[in-house]
Amino acid sequence: MNRNLYQRPYSDLSSKPETYQQKIRQQVQHYLESLTYHAETFELFNLKGTPSHILVDKKGLLRDCAFGAHPDLEARVLELLRE
């Protein structure tokens, strides 16, 4: 278990009693283990990784969705903003 994870946000943790430190570590560990990560957006739009982009216009319509770097992306965003 990485003790630095707990000491960084709680810089005074080391000054607390060991039983308190252990309780905090267990709570943090339980919280981290309970997290469920889903790449829902990536799955929904069939994106392969990062960088990726999803362009939606002011009406909420999907205008583009792609994986990879796109040098013209800023121009496309500005174009959508002008519509």
JSON list of N, CA and C in Angstrom, two decimals:
[
{"chain": "A", "resi": 1, "resn": "MET", "atom": "N", "xyz": [0.84, -1.18, 0.00]},
{"chain": "A", "resi": 1, "resn": "MET", "atom": "CA", "xyz": [0.00, 0.00, 0.00]},
{"chain": "A", "resi": 1, "resn": "MET", "atom": "C", "xyz": [0.89, 1.25, 0.00]},
{"chain": "A", "resi": 2, "resn": "ASN", "atom": "N", "xyz": [0.56, 2.21, -0.84]},
{"chain": "A", "resi": 2, "resn": "ASN", "atom": "CA", "xyz": [1.36, 3.42, -0.97]},
{"chain": "A", "resi": 2, "resn": "ASN", "atom": "C", "xyz": [0.99, 4.42, 0.12]},
{"chain": "A", "resi": 3, "resn": "ARG", "atom": "N", "xyz": [1.86, 4.56, 1.10]},
{"chain": "A", "resi": 3, "resn": "ARG", "atom": "CA", "xyz": [1.58, 5.47, 2.22]},
{"chain": "A", "resi": 3, "resn": "ARG", "atom": "C", "xyz": [1.61, 6.92, 1.80]},
{"chain": "A", "resi": 4, "resn": "ASN", "atom": "N", "xyz": [2.35, 7.25, 0.74]},
{"chain": "A", "resi": 4, "resn": "ASN", "atom": "CA", "xyz": [2.40, 8.63, 0.26]},
{"chain": "A", "resi": 4, "resn": "ASN", "atom": "C", "xyz": [1.02, 9.12, -0.17]},
{"chain": "A", "resi": 5, "resn": "LEU", "atom": "N", "xyz": [0.19, 8.22, -0.66]},
{"chain": "A", "resi": 5, "resn": "LEU", "atom": "CA", "xyz": [-1.16, 8.57, -1.07]},
{"chain": "A", "resi": 5, "resn": "LEU", "atom": "C", "xyz": [-1.93, 9.19, 0.08]},
{"chain": "A", "resi": 6, "resn": "TYR", "atom": "N", "xyz": [-1.72, 8.68, 1.27]},
{"chain": "A", "resi": 6, "resn": "TYR", "atom": "CA", "xyz": [-2.47, 9.16, 2.43]},
{"chain": "A", "resi": 6, "resn": "TYR", "atom": "C", "xyz": [-1.79, 10.36, 3.08]},
{"chain": "A", "resi": 7, "resn": "GLN", "atom": "N", "xyz": [-0.50, 10.44, 2.97]},
{"chain": "A", "resi": 7, "resn": "GLN", "atom": "CA", "xyz": [0.22, 11.52, 3.64]},
{"chain": "A", "resi": 7, "resn": "GLN", "atom": "C", "xyz": [0.14, 12.83, 2.89]},
{"chain": "A", "resi": 8, "resn": "ARG", "atom": "N", "xyz": [0.04, 12.79, 1.59]},
{"chain": "A", "resi": 8, "resn": "ARG", "atom": "CA", "xyz": [0.00, 14.02, 0.82]},
{"chain": "A", "resi": 8, "resn": "ARG", "atom": "C", "xyz": [-1.25, 14.84, 1.14]},
{"chain": "A", "resi": 9, "resn": "PRO", "atom": "N", "xyz": [-2.47, 14.29, 1.03]},
{"chain": "A", "resi": 9, "resn": "PRO", "atom": "CA", "xyz": [-3.64, 15.10, 1.34]},
{"chain": "A", "resi": 9, "resn": "PRO", "atom": "C", "xyz": [-3.78, 15.41, 2.83]},
{"chain": "A", "resi": 10, "resn": "TYR", "atom": "N", "xyz": [-3.26, 14.54, 3.65]},
{"chain": "A", "resi": 10, "resn": "TYR", "atom": "CA", "xyz": [-3.35, 14.71, 5.10]},
{"chain": "A", "resi": 10, "resn": "TYR", "atom": "C", "xyz": [-1.95, 14.85, 5.66]},
{"chain": "A", "resi": 11, "resn": "SER", "atom": "N", "xyz": [-1.36, 16.02, 5.47]},
{"chain": "A", "resi": 11, "resn": "SER", "atom": "CA", "xyz": [0.04, 16.20, 5.83]},
{"chain": "A", "resi": 11, "resn": "SER", "atom": "C", "xyz": [0.32, 15.98, 7.31]},
{"chain": "A", "resi": 12, "resn": "ASP", "atom": "N", "xyz": [-0.70, 16.16, 8.15]},
{"chain": "A", "resi": 12, "resn": "ASP", "atom": "CA", "xyz": [-0.48, 15.97, 9.58]},
{"chain": "A", "resi": 12, "resn": "ASP", "atom": "C", "xyz": [-0.87, 14.56, 10.04]},
{"chain": "A", "resi": 13, "resn": "LEU", "atom": "N", "xyz": [-1.13, 13.66, 9.12]},
{"chain": "A", "resi": 13, "resn": "LEU", "atom": "CA", "xyz": [-1.54, 12.29, 9.48]},
{"chain": "A", "resi": 13, "resn": "LEU", "atom": "C", "xyz": [-0.49, 11.61, 10.33]},
{"chain": "A", "resi": 14, "resn": "SER", "atom": "N", "xyz": [0.78, 11.85, 10.04]},
{"chain": "A", "resi": 14, "resn": "SER", "atom": "CA", "xyz": [1.84, 11.18, 10.79]},
{"chain": "A", "resi": 14, "resn": "SER", "atom": "C", "xyz": [1.89, 11.62, 12.24]},
{"chain": "A", "resi": 15, "resn": "SER", "atom": "N", "xyz": [1.28, 12.75, 12.56]},
{"chain": "A", "resi": 15, "resn": "SER", "atom": "CA", "xyz": [1.26, 13.21, 13.94]},
{"chain": "A", "resi": 15, "resn": "SER", "atom": "C", "xyz": [0.11, 12.58, 14.75]},
{"chain": "A", "resi": 16, "resn": "LYS", "atom": "N", "xyz": [-0.76, 11.86, 14.07]},
{"chain": "A", "resi": 16, "resn": "LYS", "atom": "CA", "xyz": [-1.90, 11.22, 14.73]},
{"chain": "A", "resi": 16, "resn": "LYS", "atom": "C", "xyz": [-1.48, 9.85, 15.27]},
{"chain": "A", "resi": 17, "resn": "PRO", "atom": "N", "xyz": [-2.24, 9.32, 16.22]},
{"chain": "A", "resi": 17, "resn": "PRO", "atom": "CA", "xyz": [-1.94, 7.98, 16.74]},
{"chain": "A", "resi": 17, "resn": "PRO", "atom": "C", "xyz": [-2.00, 6.93, 15.64]},
{"chain": "A", "resi": 18, "resn": "GLU", "atom": "N", "xyz": [-1.21, 5.90, 15.78]},
{"chain": "A", "resi": 18, "resn": "GLU", "atom": "CA", "xyz": [-1.12, 4.84, 14.77]},
{"chain": "A", "resi": 18, "resn": "GLU", "atom": "C", "xyz": [-2.48, 4.21, 14.50]},
{"chain": "A", "resi": 19, "resn": "THR", "atom": "N", "xyz": [-3.31, 4.04, 15.52]},
{"chain": "A", "resi": 19, "resn": "THR", "atom": "CA", "xyz": [-4.64, 3.45, 15.31]},
{"chain": "A", "resi": 19, "resn": "THR", "atom": "C", "xyz": [-5.50, 4.35, 14.42]},
{"chain": "A", "resi": 20, "resn": "TYR", "atom": "N", "xyz": [-5.39, 5.64, 14.60]},
{"chain": "A", "resi": 20, "resn": "TYR", "atom": "CA", "xyz": [-6.12, 6.59, 13.77]},
{"chain": "A", "resi": 20, "resn": "TYR", "atom": "C", "xyz": [-5.60, 6.54, 12.33]},
{"chain": "A", "resi": 21, "resn": "GLN", "atom": "N", "xyz": [-4.29, 6.50, 12.17]},
{"chain": "A", "resi": 21, "resn": "GLN", "atom": "CA", "xyz": [-3.69, 6.42, 10.84]},
{"chain": "A", "resi": 21, "resn": "GLN", "atom": "C", "xyz": [-4.18, 5.17, 10.11]},
{"chain": "A", "resi": 22, "resn": "GLN", "atom": "N", "xyz": [-4.18, 4.06, 10.82]},
{"chain": "A", "resi": 22, "resn": "GLN", "atom": "CA", "xyz": [-4.62, 2.80, 10.22]},
{"chain": "A", "resi": 22, "resn": "GLN", "atom": "C", "xyz": [-6.09, 2.88, 9.82]},
{"chain": "A", "resi": 23, "resn": "LYS", "atom": "N", "xyz": [-6.92, 3.49, 10.65]},
{"chain": "A", "resi": 23, "resn": "LYS", "atom": "CA", "xyz": [-8.34, 3.64, 10.35]},
{"chain": "A", "resi": 23, "resn": "LYS", "atom": "C", "xyz": [-8.52, 4.46, 9.07]},
{"chain": "A", "resi": 24, "resn": "ILE", "atom": "N", "xyz": [-7.79, 5.55, 8.94]},
{"chain": "A", "resi": 24, "resn": "ILE", "atom": "CA", "xyz": [-7.88, 6.39, 7.74]},
{"chain": "A", "resi": 24, "resn": "ILE", "atom": "C", "xyz": [-7.41, 5.62, 6.52]},
{"chain": "A", "resi": 25, "resn": "ARG", "atom": "N", "xyz": [-6.30, 4.90, 6.65]},
{"chain": "A", "resi": 25, "resn": "ARG", "atom": "CA", "xyz": [-5.80, 4.10, 5.53]},
{"chain": "A", "resi": 25, "resn": "ARG", "atom": "C", "xyz": [-6.82, 3.06, 5.07]},
{"chain": "A", "resi": 26, "resn": "GLN", "atom": "N", "xyz": [-7.47, 2.41, 6.03]},
{"chain": "A", "resi": 26, "resn": "GLN", "atom": "CA", "xyz": [-8.48, 1.41, 5.69]},
{"chain": "A", "resi": 26, "resn": "GLN", "atom": "C", "xyz": [-9.68, 2.05, 4.99]},
{"chain": "A", "resi": 27, "resn": "GLN", "atom": "N", "xyz": [-10.09, 3.22, 5.46]},
{"chain": "A", "resi": 27, "resn": "GLN", "atom": "CA", "xyz": [-11.22, 3.91, 4.83]},
{"chain": "A", "resi": 27, "resn": "GLN", "atom": "C", "xyz": [-10.88, 4.31, 3.40]},
{"chain": "A", "resi": 28, "resn": "VAL", "atom": "N", "xyz": [-9.68, 4.84, 3.21]},
{"chain": "A", "resi": 28, "resn": "VAL", "atom": "CA", "xyz": [-9.26, 5.24, 1.87]},
{"chain": "A", "resi": 28, "resn": "VAL", "atom": "C", "xyz": [-9.15, 4.01, 0.97]},
{"chain": "A", "resi": 29, "resn": "GLN", "atom": "N", "xyz": [-8.55, 2.96, 1.47]},
{"chain": "A", "resi": 29, "resn": "GLN", "atom": "CA", "xyz": [-8.41, 1.73, 0.69]},
{"chain": "A", "resi": 29, "resn": "GLN", "atom": "C", "xyz": [-9.78, 1.18, 0.30]},
{"chain": "A", "resi": 30, "resn": "HIS", "atom": "N", "xyz": [-10.71, 1.16, 1.23]},
{"chain": "A", "resi": 30, "resn": "HIS", "atom": "CA", "xyz": [-12.07, 0.68, 0.94]},
{"chain": "A", "resi": 30, "resn": "HIS", "atom": "C", "xyz": [-12.72, 1.54, -0.13]},
{"chain": "A", "resi": 31, "resn": "TYR", "atom": "N", "xyz": [-12.56, 2.85, -0.02]},
{"chain": "A", "resi": 31, "resn": "TYR", "atom": "CA", "xyz": [-13.14, 3.76, -1.00]},
{"chain": "A", "resi": 31, "resn": "TYR", "atom": "C", "xyz": [-12.54, 3.49, -2.38]},
{"chain": "A", "resi": 32, "resn": "LEU", "atom": "N", "xyz": [-11.22, 3.38, -2.47]},
{"chain": "A", "resi": 32, "resn": "LEU", "atom": "CA", "xyz": [-10.57, 3.16, -3.75]},
{"chain": "A", "resi": 32, "resn": "LEU", "atom": "C", "xyz": [-10.97, 1.83, -4.37]},
{"chain": "A", "resi": 33, "resn": "GLU", "atom": "N", "xyz": [-11.13, 0.81, -3.54]},
{"chain": "A", "resi": 33, "resn": "GLU", "atom": "CA", "xyz": [-11.53, -0.49, -4.05]},
{"chain": "A", "resi": 33, "resn": "GLU", "atom": "C", "xyz": [-12.98, -0.51, -4.50]},
{"chain": "A", "resi": 34, "resn": "SER", "atom": "N", "xyz": [-13.81, 0.38, -3.96]},
{"chain": "A", "resi": 34, "resn": "SER", "atom": "CA", "xyz": [-15.23, 0.39, -4.31]},
{"chain": "A", "resi": 34, "resn": "SER", "atom": "C", "xyz": [-15.51, 1.16, -5.60]},
{"chain": "A", "resi": 35, "resn": "LEU", "atom": "N", "xyz": [-14.53, 1.92, -6.07]},
{"chain": "A", "resi": 35, "resn": "LEU", "atom": "CA", "xyz": [-14.74, 2.68, -7.30]},
{"chain": "A", "resi": 35, "resn": "LEU", "atom": "C", "xyz": [-14.84, 1.74, -8.49]},
{"chain": "A", "resi": 36, "resn": "THR", "atom": "N", "xyz": [-15.77, 2.04, -9.34]},
{"chain": "A", "resi": 36, "resn": "THR", "atom": "CA", "xyz": [-15.92, 1.28, -10.56]},
{"chain": "A", "resi": 36, "resn": "THR", "atom": "C", "xyz": [-15.72, 2.24, -11.72]},
{"chain": "A", "resi": 37, "resn": "TYR", "atom": "N", "xyz": [-14.70, 1.98, -12.49]},
{"chain": "A", "resi": 37, "resn": "TYR", "atom": "CA", "xyz": [-14.39, 2.85, -13.62]},
{"chain": "A", "resi": 37, "resn": "TYR", "atom": "C", "xyz": [-14.93, 2.22, -14.89]},
{"chain": "A", "resi": 38, "resn": "HIS", "atom": "N", "xyz": [-15.64, 3.02, -15.64]},
{"chain": "A", "resi": 38, "resn": "HIS", "atom": "CA", "xyz": [-16.14, 2.60, -16.93]},
{"chain": "A", "resi": 38, "resn": "HIS", "atom": "C", "xyz": [-15.74, 3.64, -17.95]},
{"chain": "A", "resi": 39, "resn": "ALA", "atom": "N", "xyz": [-15.23, 3.19, -19.05]},
{"chain": "A", "resi": 39, "resn": "ALA", "atom": "CA", "xyz": [-14.91, 4.10, -20.14]},
{"chain": "A", "resi": 39, "resn": "ALA", "atom": "C", "xyz": [-16.15, 4.22, -21.02]},
{"chain": "A", "resi": 40, "resn": "GLU", "atom": "N", "xyz": [-17.26, 4.64, -20.38]},
{"chain": "A", "resi": 40, "resn": "GLU", "atom": "CA", "xyz": [-18.55, 4.64, -21.05]},
{"chain": "A", "resi": 40, "resn": "GLU", "atom": "C", "xyz": [-18.55, 5.48, -22.33]},
{"chain": "A", "resi": 41, "resn": "THR", "atom": "N", "xyz": [-17.96, 6.67, -22.27]},
{"chain": "A", "resi": 41, "resn": "THR", "atom": "CA", "xyz": [-17.93, 7.52, -23.45]},
{"chain": "A", "resi": 41, "resn": "THR", "atom": "C", "xyz": [-17.11, 6.88, -24.55]},
{"chain": "A", "resi": 42, "resn": "PHE", "atom": "N", "xyz": [-15.97, 6.30, -24.20]},
{"chain": "A", "resi": 42, "resn": "PHE", "atom": "CA", "xyz": [-15.14, 5.63, -25.19]},
{"chain": "A", "resi": 42, "resn": "PHE", "atom": "C", "xyz": [-15.89, 4.46, -25.81]},
{"chain": "A", "resi": 43, "resn": "GLU", "atom": "N", "xyz": [-16.61, 3.72, -25.00]},
{"chain": "A", "resi": 43, "resn": "GLU", "atom": "CA", "xyz": [-17.35, 2.57, -25.51]},
{"chain": "A", "resi": 43, "resn": "GLU", "atom": "C", "xyz": [-18.52, 3.01, -26.39]},
{"chain": "A", "resi": 44, "resn": "LEU", "atom": "N", "xyz": [-19.23, 4.03, -25.93]},
{"chain": "A", "resi": 44, "resn": "LEU", "atom": "CA", "xyz": [-20.41, 4.51, -26.66]},
{"chain": "A", "resi": 44, "resn": "LEU", "atom": "C", "xyz": [-20.05, 5.02, -28.05]},
{"chain": "A", "resi": 45, "resn": "PHE", "atom": "N", "xyz": [-18.93, 5.74, -28.14]},
{"chain": "A", "resi": 45, "resn": "PHE", "atom": "CA", "xyz": [-18.52, 6.33, -29.41]},
{"chain": "A", "resi": 45, "resn": "PHE", "atom": "C", "xyz": [-17.42, 5.54, -30.12]},
{"chain": "A", "resi": 46, "resn": "ASN", "atom": "N", "xyz": [-17.13, 4.34, -29.60]},
{"chain": "A", "resi": 46, "resn": "ASN", "atom": "CA", "xyz": [-16.13, 3.46, -30.19]},
{"chain": "A", "resi": 46, "resn": "ASN", "atom": "C", "xyz": [-14.78, 4.14, -30.37]},
{"chain": "A", "resi": 47, "resn": "LEU", "atom": "N", "xyz": [-14.37, 4.90, -29.35]},
{"chain": "A", "resi": 47, "resn": "LEU", "atom": "CA", "xyz": [-13.08, 5.58, -29.38]},
{"chain": "A", "resi": 47, "resn": "LEU", "atom": "C", "xyz": [-12.00, 4.61, -28.92]},
{"chain": "A", "resi": 48, "resn": "LYS", "atom": "N", "xyz": [-10.85, 4.72, -29.50]},
{"chain": "A", "resi": 48, "resn": "LYS", "atom": "CA", "xyz": [-9.78, 3.76, -29.25]},
{"chain": "A", "resi": 48, "resn": "LYS", "atom": "C", "xyz": [-8.78, 4.22, -28.20]},
{"chain": "A", "resi": 49, "resn": "GLY", "atom": "N", "xyz": [-8.82, 5.46, -27.78]},
{"chain": "A", "resi": 49, "resn": "GLY", "atom": "CA", "xyz": [-7.87, 5.96, -26.80]},
{"chain": "A", "resi": 49, "resn": "GLY", "atom": "C", "xyz": [-7.80, 7.47, -26.82]},
{"chain": "A", "resi": 50, "resn": "THR", "atom": "N", "xyz": [-6.68, 7.98, -26.37]},
{"chain": "A", "resi": 50, "resn": "THR", "atom": "CA", "xyz": [-6.51, 9.42, -26.36]},
{"chain": "A", "resi": 50, "resn": "THR", "atom": "C", "xyz": [-5.32, 9.79, -27.23]},
{"chain": "A", "resi": 51, "resn": "PRO", "atom": "N", "xyz": [-5.36, 10.91, -27.89]},
{"chain": "A", "resi": 51, "resn": "PRO", "atom": "CA", "xyz": [-6.42, 11.91, -27.85]},
{"chain": "A", "resi": 51, "resn": "PRO", "atom": "C", "xyz": [-7.61, 11.50, -28.70]},
{"chain": "A", "resi": 52, "resn": "SER", "atom": "N", "xyz": [-8.76, 11.88, -28.28]},
{"chain": "A", "resi": 52, "resn": "SER", "atom": "CA", "xyz": [-10.01, 11.68, -29.02]},
{"chain": "A", "resi": 52, "resn": "SER", "atom": "C", "xyz": [-10.83, 12.94, -28.89]},
{"chain": "A", "resi": 53, "resn": "HIS", "atom": "N", "xyz": [-11.75, 13.13, -29.79]},
{"chain": "A", "resi": 53, "resn": "HIS", "atom": "CA", "xyz": [-12.64, 14.28, -29.66]},
{"chain": "A", "resi": 53, "resn": "HIS", "atom": "C", "xyz": [-14.05, 13.90, -30.10]},
{"chain": "A", "resi": 54, "resn": "ILE", "atom": "N", "xyz": [-14.98, 14.62, -29.52]},
{"chain": "A", "resi": 54, "resn": "ILE", "atom": "CA", "xyz": [-16.40, 14.50, -29.86]},
{"chain": "A", "resi": 54, "resn": "ILE", "atom": "C", "xyz": [-16.89, 15.92, -30.06]},
{"chain": "A", "resi": 55, "resn": "LEU", "atom": "N", "xyz": [-17.37, 16.22, -31.25]},
{"chain": "A", "resi": 55, "resn": "LEU", "atom": "CA", "xyz": [-17.88, 17.56, -31.52]},
{"chain": "A", "resi": 55, "resn": "LEU", "atom": "C", "xyz": [-19.40, 17.51, -31.58]},
{"chain": "A", "resi": 56, "resn": "VAL", "atom": "N", "xyz": [-20.01, 18.37, -30.79]},
{"chain": "A", "resi": 56, "resn": "VAL", "atom": "CA", "xyz": [-21.47, 18.47, -30.73]},
{"chain": "A", "resi": 56, "resn": "VAL", "atom": "C", "xyz": [-21.82, 19.92, -31.02]},
{"chain": "A", "resi": 57, "resn": "ASP", "atom": "N", "xyz": [-22.80, 20.13, -31.90]},
{"chain": "A", "resi": 57, "resn": "ASP", "atom": "CA", "xyz": [-23.16, 21.50, -32.23]},
{"chain": "A", "resi": 57, "resn": "ASP", "atom": "C", "xyz": [-24.12, 22.08, -31.18]},
{"chain": "A", "resi": 58, "resn": "LYS", "atom": "N", "xyz": [-24.52, 23.33, -31.39]},
{"chain": "A", "resi": 58, "resn": "LYS", "atom": "CA", "xyz": [-25.37, 24.02, -30.41]},
{"chain": "A", "resi": 58, "resn": "LYS", "atom": "C", "xyz": [-26.74, 23.37, -30.27]},
{"chain": "A", "resi": 59, "resn": "LYS", "atom": "N", "xyz": [-27.15, 22.62, -31.28]},
{"chain": "A", "resi": 59, "resn": "LYS", "atom": "CA", "xyz": [-28.44, 21.93, -31.23]},
{"chain": "A", "resi": 59, "resn": "LYS", "atom": "C", "xyz": [-28.32, 20.57, -30.54]},
{"chain": "A", "resi": 60, "resn": "GLY", "atom": "N", "xyz": [-27.11, 20.21, -30.19]},
{"chain": "A", "resi": 60, "resn": "GLY", "atom": "CA", "xyz": [-26.88, 18.93, -29.53]},
{"chain": "A", "resi": 60, "resn": "GLY", "atom": "C", "xyz": [-26.67, 17.78, -30.49]},
{"chain": "A", "resi": 61, "resn": "LEU", "atom": "N", "xyz": [-26.46, 18.10, -31.76]},
{"chain": "A", "resi": 61, "resn": "LEU", "atom": "CA", "xyz": [-26.24, 17.05, -32.76]},
{"chain": "A", "resi": 61, "resn": "LEU", "atom": "C", "xyz": [-24.76, 16.70, -32.84]},
{"chain": "A", "resi": 62, "resn": "LEU", "atom": "N", "xyz": [-24.50, 15.42, -32.90]},
{"chain": "A", "resi": 62, "resn": "LEU", "atom": "CA", "xyz": [-23.12, 14.94, -33.04]},
{"chain": "A", "resi": 62, "resn": "LEU", "atom": "C", "xyz": [-22.61, 15.29, -34.42]},
{"chain": "A", "resi": 63, "resn": "ARG", "atom": "N", "xyz": [-21.55, 16.07, -34.48]},
{"chain": "A", "resi": 63, "resn": "ARG", "atom": "CA", "xyz": [-21.01, 16.49, -35.77]},
{"chain": "A", "resi": 63, "resn": "ARG", "atom": "C", "xyz": [-19.74, 15.72, -36.14]},
{"chain": "A", "resi": 64, "resn": "ASP", "atom": "N", "xyz": [-19.01, 15.26, -35.15]},
{"chain": "A", "resi": 64, "resn": "ASP", "atom": "CA", "xyz": [-17.82, 14.48, -35.45]},
{"chain": "A", "resi": 64, "resn": "ASP", "atom": "C", "xyz": [-17.37, 13.76, -34.19]},
{"chain": "A", "resi": 65, "resn": "CYS", "atom": "N", "xyz": [-16.74, 12.64, -34.41]},
{"chain": "A", "resi": 65, "resn": "CYS", "atom": "CA", "xyz": [-16.21, 11.84, -33.31]},
{"chain": "A", "resi": 65, "resn": "CYS", "atom": "C", "xyz": [-15.03, 11.06, -33.88]},
{"chain": "A", "resi": 66, "resn": "ALA", "atom": "N", "xyz": [-13.85, 11.30, -33.33]},
{"chain": "A", "resi": 66, "resn": "ALA", "atom": "CA", "xyz": [-12.68, 10.66, -33.92]},
{"chain": "A", "resi": 66, "resn": "ALA", "atom": "C", "xyz": [-11.58, 10.45, -32.90]},
{"chain": "A", "resi": 67, "resn": "PHE", "atom": "N", "xyz": [-10.74, 9.50, -33.20]},
{"chain": "A", "resi": 67, "resn": "PHE", "atom": "CA", "xyz": [-9.56, 9.19, -32.41]},
{"chain": "A", "resi": 67, "resn": "PHE", "atom": "C", "xyz": [-8.35, 9.76, -33.12]},
{"chain": "A", "resi": 68, "resn": "GLY", "atom": "N", "xyz": [-7.43, 10.28, -32.34]},
{"chain": "A", "resi": 68, "resn": "GLY", "atom": "CA", "xyz": [-6.18, 10.78, -32.91]},
{"chain": "A", "resi": 68, "resn": "GLY", "atom": "C", "xyz": [-6.10, 12.29, -32.88]},
{"chain": "A", "resi": 69, "resn": "ALA", "atom": "N", "xyz": [-4.92, 12.77, -33.19]},
{"chain": "A", "resi": 69, "resn": "ALA", "atom": "CA", "xyz": [-4.69, 14.22, -33.25]},
{"chain": "A", "resi": 69, "resn": "ALA", "atom": "C", "xyz": [-5.22, 14.75, -34.57]},
{"chain": "A", "resi": 70, "resn": "HIS", "atom": "N", "xyz": [-5.89, 15.88, -34.52]},
{"chain": "A", "resi": 70, "resn": "HIS", "atom": "CA", "xyz": [-6.44, 16.51, -35.71]},
{"chain": "A", "resi": 70, "resn": "HIS", "atom": "C", "xyz": [-6.04, 17.98, -35.69]},
{"chain": "A", "resi": 71, "resn": "PRO", "atom": "N", "xyz": [-5.08, 18.37, -36.53]},
{"chain": "A", "resi": 71, "resn": "PRO", "atom": "CA", "xyz": [-4.58, 19.74, -36.53]},
{"chain": "A", "resi": 71, "resn": "PRO", "atom": "C", "xyz": [-5.66, 20.78, -36.82]},
{"chain": "A", "resi": 72, "resn": "ASP", "atom": "N", "xyz": [-6.71, 20.39, -37.54]},
{"chain": "A", "resi": 72, "resn": "ASP", "atom": "CA", "xyz": [-7.76, 21.34, -37.89]},
{"chain": "A", "resi": 72, "resn": "ASP", "atom": "C", "xyz": [-8.89, 21.40, -36.85]},
{"chain": "A", "resi": 73, "resn": "LEU", "atom": "N", "xyz": [-8.71, 20.76, -35.73]},
{"chain": "A", "resi": 73, "resn": "LEU", "atom": "CA", "xyz": [-9.79, 20.67, -34.74]},
{"chain": "A", "resi": 73, "resn": "LEU", "atom": "C", "xyz": [-10.22, 22.04, -34.24]},
{"chain": "A", "resi": 74, "resn": "GLU", "atom": "N", "xyz": [-9.27, 22.92, -33.94]},
{"chain": "A", "resi": 74, "resn": "GLU", "atom": "CA", "xyz": [-9.63, 24.25, -33.44]},
{"chain": "A", "resi": 74, "resn": "GLU", "atom": "C", "xyz": [-10.48, 25.00, -34.46]},
{"chain": "A", "resi": 75, "resn": "ALA", "atom": "N", "xyz": [-10.12, 24.94, -35.71]},
{"chain": "A", "resi": 75, "resn": "ALA", "atom": "CA", "xyz": [-10.89, 25.61, -36.77]},
{"chain": "A", "resi": 75, "resn": "ALA", "atom": "C", "xyz": [-12.30, 25.04, -36.85]},
{"chain": "A", "resi": 76, "resn": "ARG", "atom": "N", "xyz": [-12.42, 23.74, -36.68]},
{"chain": "A", "resi": 76, "resn": "ARG", "atom": "CA", "xyz": [-13.75, 23.11, -36.73]},
{"chain": "A", "resi": 76, "resn": "ARG", "atom": "C", "xyz": [-14.61, 23.52, -35.55]},
{"chain": "A", "resi": 77, "resn": "VAL", "atom": "N", "xyz": [-13.99, 23.63, -34.38]},
{"chain": "A", "resi": 77, "resn": "VAL", "atom": "CA", "xyz": [-14.73, 24.09, -33.18]},
{"chain": "A", "resi": 77, "resn": "VAL", "atom": "C", "xyz": [-15.19, 25.52, -33.39]},
{"chain": "A", "resi": 78, "resn": "LEU", "atom": "N", "xyz": [-14.31, 26.37, -33.88]},
{"chain": "A", "resi": 78, "resn": "LEU", "atom": "CA", "xyz": [-14.67, 27.77, -34.12]},
{"chain": "A", "resi": 78, "resn": "LEU", "atom": "C", "xyz": [-15.80, 27.88, -35.15]},
{"chain": "A", "resi": 79, "resn": "GLU", "atom": "N", "xyz": [-15.75, 27.03, -36.16]},
{"chain": "A", "resi": 79, "resn": "GLU", "atom": "CA", "xyz": [-16.81, 27.01, -37.17]},
{"chain": "A", "resi": 79, "resn": "GLU", "atom": "C", "xyz": [-18.15, 26.65, -36.53]},
{"chain": "A", "resi": 80, "resn": "LEU", "atom": "N", "xyz": [-18.16, 25.65, -35.66]},
{"chain": "A", "resi": 80, "resn": "LEU", "atom": "CA", "xyz": [-19.39, 25.26, -34.97]},
{"chain": "A", "resi": 80, "resn": "LEU", "atom": "C", "xyz": [-19.89, 26.37, -34.06]},
{"chain": "A", "resi": 81, "resn": "LEU", "atom": "N", "xyz": [-19.00, 27.07, -33.43]},
{"chain": "A", "resi": 81, "resn": "LEU", "atom": "CA", "xyz": [-19.40, 28.17, -32.54]},
{"chain": "A", "resi": 81, "resn": "LEU", "atom": "C", "xyz": [-20.03, 29.33, -33.33]},
{"chain": "A", "resi": 82, "resn": "ARG", "atom": "N", "xyz": [-19.63, 29.51, -34.57]},
{"chain": "A", "resi": 82, "resn": "ARG", "atom": "CA", "xyz": [-20.19, 30.60, -35.40]},
{"chain": "A", "resi": 82, "resn": "ARG", "atom": "C", "xyz": [-21.56, 30.25, -35.94]},
{"chain": "A", "resi": 83, "resn": "GLU", "atom": "N", "xyz": [-21.92, 29.01, -35.96]},
{"chain": "A", "resi": 83, "resn": "GLU", "atom": "CA", "xyz": [-23.23, 28.60, -36.51]},
{"chain": "A", "resi": 83, "resn": "GLU", "atom": "C", "xyz": [-24.37, 29.12, -35.68]}
]
